[in-house]
Short mmCIF file of C-alpha atoms in Angstrom, two decimals:
data_model
loop_
_atom_site.label_atom_id
_atom_site.label_comp_id
_atom_site.label_asym_id
_atom_site.label_seq_id
_atom_site.Cartn_x
_atom_site.Cartn_y
_atom_site.Cartn_z
CA MET B 1 -24.20 -29.98 2.54
CA LYS B 2 -20.94 -28.92 0.87
CA LYS B 3 -22.59 -25.70 -0.26
CA HIS B 4 -23.58 -24.80 3.30
CA ILE B 5 -20.11 -25.56 4.68
CA GLY B 6 -18.47 -23.60 1.85
CA ARG B 7 -20.69 -20.55 2.53
CA THR B 8 -19.91 -20.68 6.25
CA VAL B 9 -16.15 -20.98 5.70
CA LEU B 10 -16.24 -18.14 3.18
CA GLN B 11 -18.21 -15.92 5.59
CA ILE B 12 -15.71 -16.57 8.38
CA ILE B 13 -12.73 -15.80 6.13
CA ALA B 14 -14.40 -12.62 4.84
CA LEU B 15 -15.24 -11.42 8.36
CA VAL B 16 -11.66 -12.05 9.51
CA PHE B 17 -10.40 -9.90 6.61
CA ILE B 18 -12.90 -7.16 7.48
CA VAL B 19 -11.87 -7.20 11.16
CA PHE B 20 -8.19 -6.96 10.13
CA GLY B 21 -9.16 -4.11 7.81
CA ILE B 22 -10.87 -2.18 10.58
CA ILE B 23 -7.91 -2.74 12.90
CA GLY B 24 -5.57 -1.77 10.05
CA LEU B 25 -7.28 1.60 9.67
CA PHE B 26 -5.89 2.56 13.08
CA LEU B 27 -2.49 0.83 12.96
CA PRO B 28 0.20 2.34 10.72
CA PHE B 29 1.88 -0.98 9.82
CA LEU B 30 -1.26 -2.79 8.61
CA GLN B 31 -2.91 -1.79 5.33
CA GLY B 32 -6.56 -1.65 6.37
CA ILE B 33 -8.06 -0.70 3.02
CA ILE B 34 -6.61 -3.76 1.30
CA PHE B 35 -8.05 -6.10 3.93
CA LEU B 36 -11.44 -4.37 3.75
CA VAL B 37 -11.57 -4.68 -0.03
CA ILE B 38 -10.66 -8.38 0.08
CA GLY B 39 -13.25 -9.03 2.79
CA LEU B 40 -15.99 -7.22 0.90
CA TYR B 41 -15.08 -9.02 -2.30
CA LEU B 42 -15.35 -12.39 -0.56
CA LEU B 43 -18.71 -11.40 0.94
CA SER B 44 -19.91 -10.37 -2.50
CA LEU B 45 -19.55 -14.00 -3.58
CA ILE B 46 -22.30 -14.86 -1.08
CA SER B 47 -24.51 -11.79 -0.87
CA PRO B 48 -26.27 -10.44 -3.98
CA ARG B 49 -26.90 -7.16 -2.15
CA ILE B 50 -23.20 -6.53 -1.51
CA ARG B 51 -22.39 -7.69 -5.05
CA GLU B 52 -24.81 -5.12 -6.47
CA HIS B 53 -23.30 -2.32 -4.35
CA ILE B 54 -19.80 -3.22 -5.53
CA HIS B 55 -20.88 -3.34 -9.19
CA ALA B 56 -22.71 -0.02 -8.83
CA TRP B 57 -19.50 1.45 -7.41
CA GLY B 58 -17.63 -0.06 -10.37
CA ARG B 59 -20.01 1.62 -12.82
CA ARG B 60 -19.35 5.00 -11.19
CA HIS B 61 -15.56 4.62 -11.01
CA SER B 62 -13.85 3.29 -14.12
CA PHE B 63 -10.80 1.92 -12.26
CA VAL B 64 -12.98 -0.22 -10.00
CA GLY B 65 -14.92 -1.43 -13.01
CA ARG B 66 -11.72 -2.54 -14.75
CA VAL B 67 -10.55 -4.38 -11.62
CA LEU B 68 -13.93 -6.12 -11.29
CA ALA B 69 -13.77 -7.19 -14.93
CA ARG B 70 -10.36 -8.78 -14.36
CA LEU B 71 -11.58 -10.55 -11.22
CA GLU B 72 -14.53 -12.17 -13.00
CA GLY B 73 -12.59 -15.35 -13.87
CA PHE B 74 -11.23 -15.56 -10.34
CA ASN B 75 -14.78 -15.12 -9.06
CA VAL B 76 -15.92 -18.22 -10.96
CA ARG B 77 -13.03 -20.31 -9.61
CA LEU B 78 -13.69 -19.20 -6.03
CA ARG B 79 -17.39 -19.99 -6.31
CA ARG B 80 -16.52 -23.49 -7.57
CA TRP B 81 -13.89 -24.04 -4.88
CA PHE B 82 -16.31 -23.10 -2.06
CA HIS B 83 -19.14 -25.12 -3.73
CA LEU B 84 -21.40 -22.07 -4.08
CA ASP B 85 -22.78 -23.01 -7.50
#
């Protein structure tokens, strides 16, 4: 039960970040790219398909790969906190 609630809460948070990111692409005072990246990262905790796309992008671009490597420990903590494991 906790796993289902954690997934739902994480999906809602990720979608809110993605909506803010899309709005931020059109507003000069809101950094849309940052919100989009955070939202996609949170969705990658749930969806293996999105996770694979992000890791493929990281293999093509070295900077993204380095950032993903640093986020690996944070990824484990988030998965535990939202009861996804």
